[in-house]
Amino acid sequence: MSERIGVFVCHCGTNISSVVDVEQVAKDAGGWDNVTVAMDYKYMCSDPGQELIQSKIKEHNLTRVVVAACSPRMHGPTFKKTLERVGVNGYLMEMANIREQCAWTSDPGELATEKATALTRAAVKRVNFHQPIKESEVSVNKATLVVGAGIAGIQTALQIASAGYPVYLVEKEAYIGGHMAQFDKTFPTMDCSACVLTPKMVDVNQDPNIDLFTNSQVVGVEGYVGNFKVKVRTEPRYVNLKTCTGCGDCVSACVMKDRIPSEFDEGLGKRSAIYIPFPQAVPLKAVVDKESCLFLAKGKCKQTCIEACQVNAINFQEEEKFTELEVGSIVLATGYKLFDPSIGPQWGYGLYDNVITGIQFERLANASGPTGGKLVLKDGSQPQRVAIMHCIGSRDENYYAHCSRVCCMSSVKFAHQIKEKTGAEVYEFYIDMRCFGKQYEEFYNRVQEEGVQFIRGKGSEVVEVDGQLTVRAEDTLLGVFREIPVDMVILNNALIPQEDSDQVASLFGLCSGEDGFFLEAHIKLAPVNTAVDGVFLAGCCQSPKDIPDTVAQASAAAAQALSAIALGKVKLSPVRAAVEASRCSGCMSCVNICPYGAVGFDKEQKVSVINQALCKGCGTCGAACPTGAITTSHFTREQIMAQIEGVCAQ
Amino acid sequence: MAKLKLAVYWGAACGGCDVSILDLHEKILKIGELADIVLWPLAADPKYSDIEAMEDKTIDLCLFNGAVRNSENLEIAELLRRKSKILVSLGSCACFGGIPGLGNLFNKKEIFNSVYLDREFNANEEQIVPKAKVTVPEGELTLPEFYNTVSSLEQVVDVDYFIPGCPPPPDLLWKAIEAIVSGNLPPKGSVIAGDKALCHECPRKREGRKVKEFKRLVDVILDEEICILEQGVVCNGPATRGGCGARCVRANIPCRGCFGPIEDALDQGTQLLSAIASTIDSDNPEEIKKITDQLADPAGTFYRFSLPVSMLKRRKEEGEE
């Protein structure tokens, strides 16, 4: 029996119809083999559009449907449901992408229409061979893994835990809080960062539903949505988390006391080899830095820390530990790294004493920082003139093209703090002021009124002229070149992807965008989802964002995980590969190329076997298979060949 | 039982397939007992006119080896098809175009230039190349016309059975003859060989190891136990029909692909290419390029025997649609 195909061509308002003659496409389609009905409509995805499809299915008893509209990523699920609501299997529908792949990339005219027709014809040819396939359901493990315990991970973890479900929170550092713990004040309200963050950090530590793994990294991920198996490696802390009281006796006793540059203070302060980075640290337990600990690095030390500890919490024999976790969802909140401005000698970072980065300024300004919150130069004196340079490494084709989104506002915040603390002259060198958030513009106006000088022009160079630190810039409003002598320069450097973001992406099966940040499933409509079902994104690992946006996204990621838990089961796509054993010769071409480790080998039968639960239907094994023994459902050879034939036919 | 009538013919071939019939050794005597040989240019001297004079379907079995490269090959293929009850495509050239089929990477003009004119060893001052017709004082002389494109036998006439191989192994040939003599015929169109790819019968150890470089056979001494592909030497086994007894790999030589694509395969060359590509141990595009650049003559390697029956068929000619 031949199929009865309905073809529905969408105008997408004028998105498609202004470039492609959609009526002509529908008219042509009406004449093709097996096409029972073909029509065009303004918005196929709208309620009346979907109802039109449904009524035509019933009226003509259609067995197959082609929707020529946008990308199937956009509305594939929409139209699949349209069919399912009238009792037709959703996989008997095929979309021809005549928007993204035709209208948006073509000039209006006959050629565009011809291409849209070819794409539609391909879909029609293909849909003849579609099979009604069914999704399977699996139960969802109620625990969630959150990777990274900055503000994003903390927010996600607390939100899920507060709903009563277990969370494993894994942090690679010895302490939680991330960058936000280092900040002094937060814009635009000038709340103290610690005052808003530390209560949440303490909550994390005390919440019975949260299992915190510090000094830990995820080293293995297996499984699929609802049922992930995760392996976590915990580096030795050399301090017993249970018995250490955080008294700090060991810290004062350490022979390396005040000799190691403190990472938390961005190198401006010093710490011991055994240390607690800041007074509100969570967990408030000492940690040994094995690189700088004399005993661990060289085997020679009096071990004064062990003597000092009254609870015998220090143990240099501690070894790394592996923990296997089972979770239903994973939220990645792995944050960002700051661009290293010493890469560009024009900025003078590392060359001149009083050129510092934004995060170093945060530590200088912080009451618990190395200067007790006093804003001073290297020699201890107060600066009279300070330059703040925006976009160091961002919006710069030589380094990173993206906008880091937070630096305009943090620069305004710095200016305000400098004015408040010292009354110094402040010069801000900016390309554009991007003060887009709630109360941001008002804050900017306020700081302008405080007498800060905003110079539109990216600072091009920081030099010393006769021993005087000087910023050179083009003032694009005045159209003049300026040289401004200053005492201190703050480089507001770019937020960039973490050093190991590529490895993390491949570990979790994610993609990275052109900027290196993890790629979301849809930039507008699925900003916390990823290409991997059950893996979500929160915070700056997806793209630079400020604290309000991070918290919002973190809550959204928590909601995604919670919704899977609430449903209790998730649907697995039936698009999966399978091996036809009678064709497989056991060449193993497919075994080691599966990105999901789904292809195994049956040594007795000498054939490959695909684990249906792990398979994501990506098709890599099928492409590699030299005998055609592997077929991916919904992407069978006859479907693909028919599609190619449809594109190539005249 | 009346004696069978047997014809053996060669098209564009090297003669190896004919020799492989002789490789039946003493069994060749058995053939003599079973059949009268009505045509076998290598071994006997009947004329085409004798065949033309026969009634259609007089010949019980015709073993046709060699590809179809010129008008004589085509003419005799059509003649033998008419006169034969069973036409067997014997050997890789008849089955897939074989080595002569690589001529489809060029055209007639380029081949003639290369063979008769451009080489250092050509002494051809008058620039003579073969012509289908030439007039001399005594009259007109003709030669078969040389085609631009090489075809397999099946691409020009209906074929009953296929025995691949370069040359075909005598045991398969004997199996086919026995089946025909006993009347125990397989379904029409059957390939008298294995069903699975060569790897299935390959005795070597495989672990799915990937490789960092491709080496040519001349540059290595192959381990005799381990999968040749995993040693970085291209082996056509993964996409080549088995049934040959893994003759080459047992002799420590990679499979050259002479048994052609497996049943229903889309395209032996591209399938080989994707299998070989999947063995590369790198994610870095530059490194991958470096590794793939080490593959000498990819078209000649992956399509060594099957270019005319592949999806590509031949190089596209200029101005061709």
Coordinates of C-alpha atoms in Angstrom, one line a residue, chain A residues 31-552:
Chain A
G31 CA 2.0 16.9 -7.7
W32 CA 4.5 14.5 -6.2
D33 CA 4.1 10.7 -5.8
N34 CA 2.0 9.7 -2.8
V35 CA 1.3 13.3 -1.8
T36 CA -2.4 13.4 -1.0
V37 CA -2.6 17.0 0.1
A38 CA -0.2 20.0 0.1
M39 CA -0.9 23.4 1.5
D40 CA 0.8 26.5 2.9
Y41 CA -0.1 28.4 6.1
K42 CA 1.1 31.6 7.9
Y43 CA 2.2 29.9 11.1
M44 CA 2.1 26.1 11.1
C45 CA 3.3 26.0 14.8
S46 CA 0.3 28.1 16.0
D47 CA -2.8 26.5 17.4
P48 CA -4.8 27.0 14.2
G49 CA -1.8 25.7 12.2
Q50 CA -1.5 22.5 14.2
E51 CA -5.3 22.1 14.0
L52 CA -5.1 22.4 10.2
I53 CA -2.6 19.6 10.1
Q54 CA -4.7 17.5 12.4
S55 CA -7.9 18.1 10.4
K56 CA -6.2 17.2 7.2
I57 CA -4.8 14.0 8.7
K58 CA -8.4 13.0 9.6
E59 CA -10.0 14.3 6.4
H60 CA -7.6 12.5 4.1
N61 CA -6.6 9.6 6.4
L62 CA -3.0 10.7 6.0
T63 CA -0.3 8.1 6.9
R64 CA 2.7 10.4 6.7
V65 CA 3.2 14.2 7.3
V66 CA 5.9 16.5 6.1
V67 CA 6.2 20.0 7.6
A68 CA 8.3 22.4 5.6
A69 CA 9.1 25.1 8.2
C70 CA 12.0 25.7 10.6
S71 CA 14.7 23.6 12.1
P72 CA 13.5 20.3 13.6
R73 CA 15.4 21.3 16.7
M74 CA 13.0 24.2 17.0
H75 CA 9.7 22.6 16.3
G76 CA 10.3 18.9 15.7
P77 CA 8.8 18.1 19.1
T78 CA 5.9 20.4 18.5
F79 CA 4.8 18.7 15.3
K80 CA 5.5 15.3 16.6
K81 CA 3.0 16.0 19.4
T82 CA 0.6 17.4 16.8
L83 CA 0.5 14.0 15.2
E84 CA 0.4 12.1 18.4
R85 CA -2.7 14.0 19.6
V86 CA -4.7 12.5 16.7
G87 CA -3.3 9.1 17.3
V88 CA -0.5 9.0 14.6
N89 CA 3.0 8.0 15.7
G90 CA 5.1 11.1 15.9
Y91 CA 8.0 9.5 14.0
L92 CA 5.9 9.4 10.9
M93 CA 6.5 13.1 10.5
E94 CA 9.5 14.7 8.8
M95 CA 10.5 18.3 8.8
A96 CA 12.1 20.1 5.9
N97 CA 14.1 23.0 7.3
I98 CA 13.3 25.7 4.8
R99 CA 13.9 28.5 7.3
E100 CA 17.4 28.2 8.8
Q101 CA 18.8 26.2 5.9
C102 CA 17.1 28.1 3.1
A103 CA 15.2 31.4 3.7
W104 CA 17.8 32.7 6.2
T105 CA 20.7 31.9 4.1
S106 CA 19.4 32.8 0.6
D107 CA 18.5 35.9 -1.4
P108 CA 14.8 36.1 -2.3
G109 CA 13.9 34.7 -5.6
E110 CA 13.6 31.6 -7.8
L111 CA 16.7 29.9 -6.6
A112 CA 15.6 30.1 -3.0
T113 CA 12.2 28.6 -4.0
E114 CA 14.0 25.9 -5.9
K115 CA 16.1 25.0 -2.9
A116 CA 13.1 25.0 -0.6
T117 CA 11.3 22.7 -3.0
A118 CA 14.3 20.4 -3.1
L119 CA 14.5 20.2 0.7
T120 CA 10.7 19.5 0.8
R121 CA 10.9 16.9 -1.9
A122 CA 13.8 15.2 0.1
A123 CA 11.6 15.1 3.2
V124 CA 8.7 13.6 1.2
K125 CA 10.8 10.9 -0.4
R126 CA 12.3 10.1 3.0
V127 CA 9.0 10.0 5.0
N128 CA 7.8 7.2 2.8
F129 CA 10.3 5.0 4.6
H130 CA 9.6 6.2 8.1
Q131 CA 8.6 3.5 10.7
P132 CA 6.3 4.1 13.7
I133 CA 8.8 3.8 16.5
K134 CA 8.2 4.2 20.2
E135 CA 9.9 5.9 23.1
S136 CA 10.8 3.8 26.1
E137 CA 10.5 5.0 29.7
V138 CA 13.1 4.6 32.4
S139 CA 12.8 5.5 36.1
V140 CA 14.8 8.5 37.5
N141 CA 17.2 8.3 40.3
K142 CA 16.2 10.9 42.8
A143 CA 19.7 12.1 43.6
T144 CA 21.4 14.9 41.7
L145 CA 25.1 15.6 41.0
V146 CA 26.1 19.3 41.1
V147 CA 29.6 20.0 39.8
G148 CA 31.2 23.2 41.1
A149 CA 30.4 24.9 44.3
G150 CA 30.5 28.6 43.4
I151 CA 27.3 30.6 43.8
A152 CA 25.7 28.7 40.9
G153 CA 26.4 25.3 42.3
I154 CA 25.5 26.4 45.8
Q155 CA 22.2 27.8 44.7
T156 CA 21.3 24.7 42.6
A157 CA 22.2 22.4 45.5
L158 CA 20.3 24.3 48.1
Q159 CA 17.2 24.5 45.9
I160 CA 17.1 20.8 45.2
A161 CA 18.0 19.9 48.8
S162 CA 15.2 22.1 50.1
A163 CA 12.7 20.1 48.1
G164 CA 13.9 17.1 50.1
Y165 CA 16.1 15.3 47.5
P166 CA 19.7 14.3 47.9
V167 CA 22.5 16.3 46.2
Y168 CA 26.1 15.4 45.7
L169 CA 28.0 18.7 45.5
V170 CA 31.5 18.2 44.0
E171 CA 34.1 21.0 44.3
K172 CA 37.6 20.8 43.0
E173 CA 39.0 23.3 45.5
A174 CA 39.3 22.6 49.3
Y175 CA 36.6 25.2 50.0
I176 CA 33.3 26.3 48.4
G177 CA 32.2 29.7 47.4
G178 CA 34.1 30.2 44.1
H179 CA 34.9 33.6 42.9
M180 CA 32.0 35.2 44.7
A181 CA 33.7 34.4 48.0
Q182 CA 36.6 36.6 46.9
F183 CA 34.5 39.6 46.1
D184 CA 34.2 42.5 48.4
K185 CA 31.0 44.2 47.5
T186 CA 28.3 43.4 44.9
F187 CA 26.8 45.9 42.4
P188 CA 24.5 47.7 42.3
T189 CA 23.4 47.5 45.9
M190 CA 26.9 47.4 47.4
D191 CA 25.9 44.5 49.6
C192 CA 28.9 42.8 51.1
S193 CA 29.5 39.7 49.0
A194 CA 30.4 37.6 52.0
C195 CA 27.3 38.7 53.9
V196 CA 25.0 37.3 51.2
L197 CA 27.1 34.3 50.3
T198 CA 28.4 32.9 53.5
P199 CA 25.0 32.0 55.0
K200 CA 24.4 29.9 51.9
M201 CA 27.8 28.3 52.2
V202 CA 27.0 27.4 55.8
D203 CA 23.6 26.0 54.7
V204 CA 25.3 23.8 52.2
N205 CA 27.5 22.4 54.9
Q206 CA 24.6 21.8 57.3
D207 CA 21.9 20.6 55.0
P208 CA 21.4 16.8 55.6
N209 CA 20.4 16.4 52.0
I210 CA 23.7 17.7 50.6
D211 CA 26.8 15.5 50.5
L212 CA 29.7 17.8 49.9
F213 CA 32.9 16.6 48.2
T214 CA 35.7 19.1 48.4
N215 CA 39.1 18.6 46.8
S216 CA 37.2 16.4 44.4
Q217 CA 36.7 16.1 40.7
V218 CA 34.4 13.9 38.6
V219 CA 36.6 11.5 36.6
G220 CA 34.1 9.2 35.1
V221 CA 30.5 9.5 33.8
E222 CA 28.5 6.6 32.5
G223 CA 24.8 6.0 31.9
Y224 CA 22.0 8.2 30.6
V225 CA 19.3 10.5 31.8
G226 CA 17.7 9.3 35.0
N227 CA 20.5 6.8 35.6
F228 CA 24.0 8.2 35.6
K229 CA 26.9 6.5 37.3
V230 CA 29.6 8.9 38.3
K231 CA 33.0 8.4 39.6
V232 CA 34.5 11.1 41.9
R233 CA 38.2 11.4 42.8
T234 CA 39.0 13.1 46.1
E235 CA 42.5 14.4 46.6
P236 CA 43.9 14.0 50.0
R237 CA 43.4 17.0 52.3
Y238 CA 45.8 15.5 54.9
V239 CA 43.4 16.9 57.5
N240 CA 40.6 14.8 59.0
L241 CA 37.4 16.7 58.1
K242 CA 35.5 15.2 61.0
T243 CA 37.9 15.9 63.8
C244 CA 39.5 19.2 62.6
T245 CA 37.9 22.1 64.6
G246 CA 39.2 24.9 62.3
C247 CA 41.0 26.4 65.3
G248 CA 44.0 27.5 63.2
D249 CA 46.7 26.3 65.6
C250 CA 48.4 24.4 62.9
V251 CA 48.3 27.4 60.6
S252 CA 50.2 29.5 63.0
A253 CA 52.6 26.7 63.8
C254 CA 53.5 25.9 60.2
V255 CA 57.2 26.6 59.4
M256 CA 56.1 28.0 56.1
K257 CA 53.8 30.6 57.8
D258 CA 53.3 33.7 55.7
R259 CA 55.7 32.5 53.0
I260 CA 53.3 31.1 50.4
P261 CA 51.4 33.5 48.1
S262 CA 47.7 33.1 48.9
E263 CA 45.6 32.1 45.9
F264 CA 42.5 33.4 47.6
D265 CA 44.2 36.8 48.0
E266 CA 45.3 36.6 44.4
G267 CA 49.0 36.6 45.4
L268 CA 48.6 39.9 47.4
G269 CA 48.7 38.1 50.8
K270 CA 50.7 35.2 52.2
R271 CA 49.6 32.0 53.8
S272 CA 51.1 28.9 55.4
A273 CA 51.5 25.4 53.8
I274 CA 48.7 24.2 56.0
Y275 CA 46.0 26.9 55.8
I276 CA 42.4 28.1 55.9
P277 CA 42.1 30.7 53.2
F278 CA 39.6 33.0 54.8
P279 CA 37.8 33.3 58.1
Q280 CA 34.4 32.3 56.8
A281 CA 35.7 29.3 54.7
V282 CA 33.4 26.3 54.4
P283 CA 34.3 23.7 55.4
L284 CA 36.1 25.5 58.1
K285 CA 38.9 22.9 58.2
A286 CA 42.6 23.3 57.4
V287 CA 44.1 21.9 54.2
V288 CA 47.6 21.0 53.4
D289 CA 49.0 22.4 50.1
K290 CA 51.2 19.4 49.1
E291 CA 53.3 21.5 46.7
S292 CA 54.5 23.9 49.4
C293 CA 54.4 21.6 52.5
L294 CA 58.0 20.8 53.3
F295 CA 57.2 17.4 54.6
L296 CA 55.1 16.3 51.6
A297 CA 57.3 17.9 49.0
K298 CA 60.7 17.2 50.4
G299 CA 60.1 14.8 53.3
K300 CA 62.0 17.1 55.6
C301 CA 60.1 19.1 58.3
K302 CA 59.7 19.2 62.0
Q303 CA 56.0 18.7 61.5
T304 CA 55.2 21.5 63.9
C305 CA 51.6 21.4 62.7
I306 CA 51.1 17.9 64.0
E307 CA 52.5 19.0 67.4
A308 CA 50.2 22.0 67.4
C309 CA 47.1 20.1 66.6
Q310 CA 45.2 19.1 69.8
V311 CA 42.8 16.7 68.1
N312 CA 45.3 14.7 66.0
A313 CA 43.5 15.7 62.8
I314 CA 46.6 15.9 60.5
N315 CA 47.5 12.7 58.6
F316 CA 50.2 12.8 56.0
Q317 CA 49.5 9.2 55.0
E318 CA 46.1 10.1 53.6
E319 CA 45.6 9.0 50.0
E320 CA 43.3 9.9 47.2
K321 CA 39.9 8.3 47.4
F322 CA 37.4 7.3 44.7
T323 CA 33.6 7.3 45.3
E324 CA 31.0 5.9 42.9
L325 CA 27.7 7.8 42.9
E326 CA 24.4 7.1 41.2
V327 CA 22.3 10.1 40.2
G328 CA 19.4 11.0 37.9
S329 CA 20.5 14.4 36.8
I330 CA 23.7 16.3 36.6
V331 CA 24.1 20.1 36.9
L332 CA 27.4 21.6 35.7
A333 CA 28.3 24.8 37.5
T334 CA 32.0 24.8 36.8
G335 CA 32.4 28.5 36.5
Y336 CA 35.0 30.5 34.7
K337 CA 38.6 31.5 34.7
L338 CA 40.0 35.0 34.5
F339 CA 42.0 36.1 31.5
D340 CA 45.7 36.5 32.3
P341 CA 46.6 40.0 31.2
S342 CA 50.4 39.3 31.4
I343 CA 49.9 37.8 27.9
G344 CA 49.7 41.3 26.5
P345 CA 52.7 43.4 27.6
Q346 CA 50.9 46.5 26.4
W347 CA 48.9 46.4 29.7
G348 CA 52.0 46.4 31.9
Y349 CA 50.7 43.6 34.1
G350 CA 53.6 41.9 35.8
L351 CA 55.9 44.7 34.6
Y352 CA 54.7 47.5 36.9
D353 CA 54.0 47.2 40.6
N354 CA 50.7 49.0 40.7
V355 CA 49.0 47.5 37.7
I356 CA 46.5 45.0 39.2
T357 CA 43.5 43.0 38.0
G358 CA 39.9 43.5 39.0
I359 CA 39.9 40.5 41.3
Q360 CA 43.1 41.7 43.0
F361 CA 41.2 45.0 43.6
E362 CA 38.4 43.0 45.3
R363 CA 40.9 41.5 47.7
L364 CA 42.5 44.9 48.4
A365 CA 39.2 46.4 49.1
N366 CA 38.0 43.5 51.3
A367 CA 38.1 44.0 55.1
S368 CA 39.4 40.4 55.5
G369 CA 41.9 40.9 52.6
P370 CA 45.7 41.4 52.8
T371 CA 45.5 45.1 53.7
G372 CA 42.5 44.9 55.9
G373 CA 40.5 46.7 53.3
K374 CA 42.9 49.6 52.9
L375 CA 43.3 50.7 49.3
V376 CA 47.1 51.2 49.0
L377 CA 49.9 51.0 46.5
K378 CA 52.7 48.5 46.7
D379 CA 54.7 51.0 48.9
G380 CA 51.8 51.4 51.3
S381 CA 50.8 54.9 50.3
Q382 CA 47.4 55.9 49.1
P383 CA 46.8 56.3 45.3
Q384 CA 45.8 59.8 44.2
R385 CA 44.8 58.9 40.6
V386 CA 43.5 55.5 39.5
A387 CA 42.7 54.2 36.0
I388 CA 40.2 51.4 35.4
M389 CA 40.5 49.7 32.1
H390 CA 37.5 47.8 30.7
C391 CA 37.5 44.9 28.2
I392 CA 41.0 43.5 28.9
G393 CA 40.9 40.4 26.7
S394 CA 37.2 40.6 26.0
R395 CA 35.6 42.2 22.9
D396 CA 39.1 42.0 21.4
E397 CA 39.6 40.0 18.3
N398 CA 43.2 39.4 19.3
Y399 CA 42.1 37.6 22.5
Y400 CA 38.4 36.8 23.1
A401 CA 35.6 38.1 20.9
H402 CA 32.9 37.8 23.5
C403 CA 31.7 40.4 26.0
S404 CA 32.3 39.4 29.6
R405 CA 29.1 41.2 30.7
V406 CA 30.1 41.9 34.3
C407 CA 33.1 44.2 33.9
C408 CA 31.3 47.4 33.0
M409 CA 29.4 47.2 36.2
S410 CA 32.2 45.9 38.4
S411 CA 34.4 48.8 37.0
V412 CA 31.7 51.2 38.1
K413 CA 31.6 49.5 41.4
F414 CA 35.4 49.8 41.7
A415 CA 35.2 53.5 40.9
H416 CA 32.7 54.0 43.6
Q417 CA 34.7 52.1 46.2
I418 CA 37.9 54.1 45.3
K419 CA 36.0 57.4 45.7
E420 CA 34.6 56.2 48.9
K421 CA 37.9 54.9 50.4
T422 CA 40.4 57.4 49.1
G423 CA 38.7 60.2 47.2
A424 CA 41.2 59.7 44.4
E425 CA 40.7 60.8 40.8
V426 CA 39.2 57.9 38.9
Y427 CA 39.4 57.4 35.1
E428 CA 37.5 54.7 33.4
F429 CA 38.4 53.7 29.9
Y430 CA 35.5 51.9 28.2
I431 CA 34.4 50.9 24.7
D432 CA 30.7 51.0 25.5
M433 CA 29.0 51.2 28.9
R434 CA 26.8 48.1 29.2
C435 CA 24.6 48.7 32.2
F436 CA 21.6 46.6 31.3
G437 CA 20.5 45.0 34.5
K438 CA 17.9 46.1 37.1
Q439 CA 19.1 49.3 38.8
Y440 CA 22.4 49.2 36.9
E441 CA 21.9 52.3 34.8
E442 CA 20.9 54.2 38.0
F443 CA 24.0 53.0 39.7
Y444 CA 26.1 54.2 36.8
N445 CA 24.5 57.6 36.9
R446 CA 25.1 57.9 40.6
V447 CA 28.8 57.1 40.2
Q448 CA 29.1 59.6 37.3
E449 CA 27.8 62.2 39.7
E450 CA 30.4 61.2 42.2
G451 CA 32.9 62.8 39.7
V452 CA 34.4 59.7 38.1
Q453 CA 35.7 60.5 34.6
F454 CA 34.5 58.2 32.0
I455 CA 36.6 58.2 28.8
R456 CA 35.2 56.5 25.8
G457 CA 38.1 54.7 24.3
K458 CA 39.8 51.5 25.1
G459 CA 43.0 52.0 27.0
S460 CA 45.6 51.0 24.5
E461 CA 48.8 51.0 26.6
V462 CA 50.1 51.2 30.2
V463 CA 53.6 52.5 30.3
E464 CA 56.0 54.2 32.6
V465 CA 57.0 57.7 31.4
D466 CA 60.0 58.9 33.5
G467 CA 59.0 56.6 36.3
Q468 CA 55.4 57.8 36.2
L469 CA 52.7 55.1 35.4
T470 CA 50.7 56.4 32.5
V471 CA 47.7 55.2 30.5
R472 CA 47.5 56.0 26.8
A473 CA 44.2 56.0 25.1
E474 CA 42.2 57.5 22.3
D475 CA 39.3 59.5 23.6
T476 CA 36.9 58.8 20.8
L477 CA 34.4 61.4 22.0
L478 CA 36.9 64.2 21.9
G479 CA 38.8 62.7 19.0
V480 CA 42.1 63.2 20.8
F481 CA 44.9 61.0 22.0
R482 CA 45.3 61.2 25.7
E483 CA 48.0 60.3 28.1
I484 CA 46.9 60.2 31.7
P485 CA 49.4 59.8 34.5
V486 CA 48.1 57.6 37.3
D487 CA 49.3 55.8 40.5
M488 CA 47.3 52.6 40.0
V489 CA 45.8 50.8 37.1
I490 CA 43.0 48.2 37.5
L491 CA 42.7 45.9 34.5
N492 CA 39.2 44.5 34.3
N493 CA 40.0 41.2 32.6
A494 CA 37.8 38.9 30.7
L495 CA 35.9 36.0 32.0
I496 CA 37.0 33.0 29.9
P497 CA 36.3 29.3 29.9
Q498 CA 38.0 27.1 32.6
E499 CA 41.4 25.7 31.7
D500 CA 40.0 22.1 31.6
S501 CA 36.6 23.0 30.0
D502 CA 37.4 20.8 26.9
Q503 CA 38.1 17.8 29.1
V504 CA 35.0 18.4 31.2
A505 CA 32.9 18.8 28.1
S506 CA 34.1 15.5 26.7
L507 CA 33.7 13.8 30.0
F508 CA 30.0 14.8 30.2
G509 CA 29.5 14.5 26.4
L510 CA 28.8 18.2 26.0
C511 CA 29.7 20.5 23.2
S512 CA 31.5 23.9 23.5
G513 CA 30.6 27.0 21.6
E514 CA 33.0 29.0 19.5
D515 CA 33.8 31.0 22.6
G516 CA 34.8 27.9 24.5
F517 CA 31.9 28.0 27.0
F518 CA 29.6 25.0 27.2
L519 CA 26.9 25.0 24.6
E520 CA 23.2 25.1 25.7
A521 CA 20.5 23.2 23.9
H522 CA 18.9 26.4 22.6
I523 CA 20.3 29.8 23.3
K524 CA 16.9 31.3 24.0
L525 CA 14.5 28.5 24.8
A526 CA 16.6 25.9 26.5
P527 CA 19.5 27.9 28.1
V528 CA 20.1 25.4 30.9
N529 CA 19.7 22.2 28.9
T530 CA 22.5 20.6 26.9
A531 CA 22.7 18.2 24.0
V532 CA 22.9 15.4 26.7
D533 CA 19.5 14.7 28.3
G534 CA 19.7 15.0 32.0
V535 CA 22.8 17.2 32.0
F536 CA 22.1 20.9 32.8
L537 CA 24.2 24.1 33.0
A538 CA 24.3 26.8 35.6
G539 CA 26.3 30.0 35.8
C540 CA 29.4 31.1 34.0
C541 CA 30.4 27.8 32.5
Q542 CA 27.6 28.5 30.0
S543 CA 28.6 32.1 29.4
P544 CA 29.8 35.1 31.5
K545 CA 27.0 36.4 33.6
D546 CA 26.5 38.4 36.8
I547 CA 25.3 37.1 40.1
P548 CA 21.6 37.7 39.6
D549 CA 21.6 35.9 36.3
T550 CA 23.7 33.1 37.7
V551 CA 21.3 32.6 40.6
A552 CA 18.3 32.6 38.2

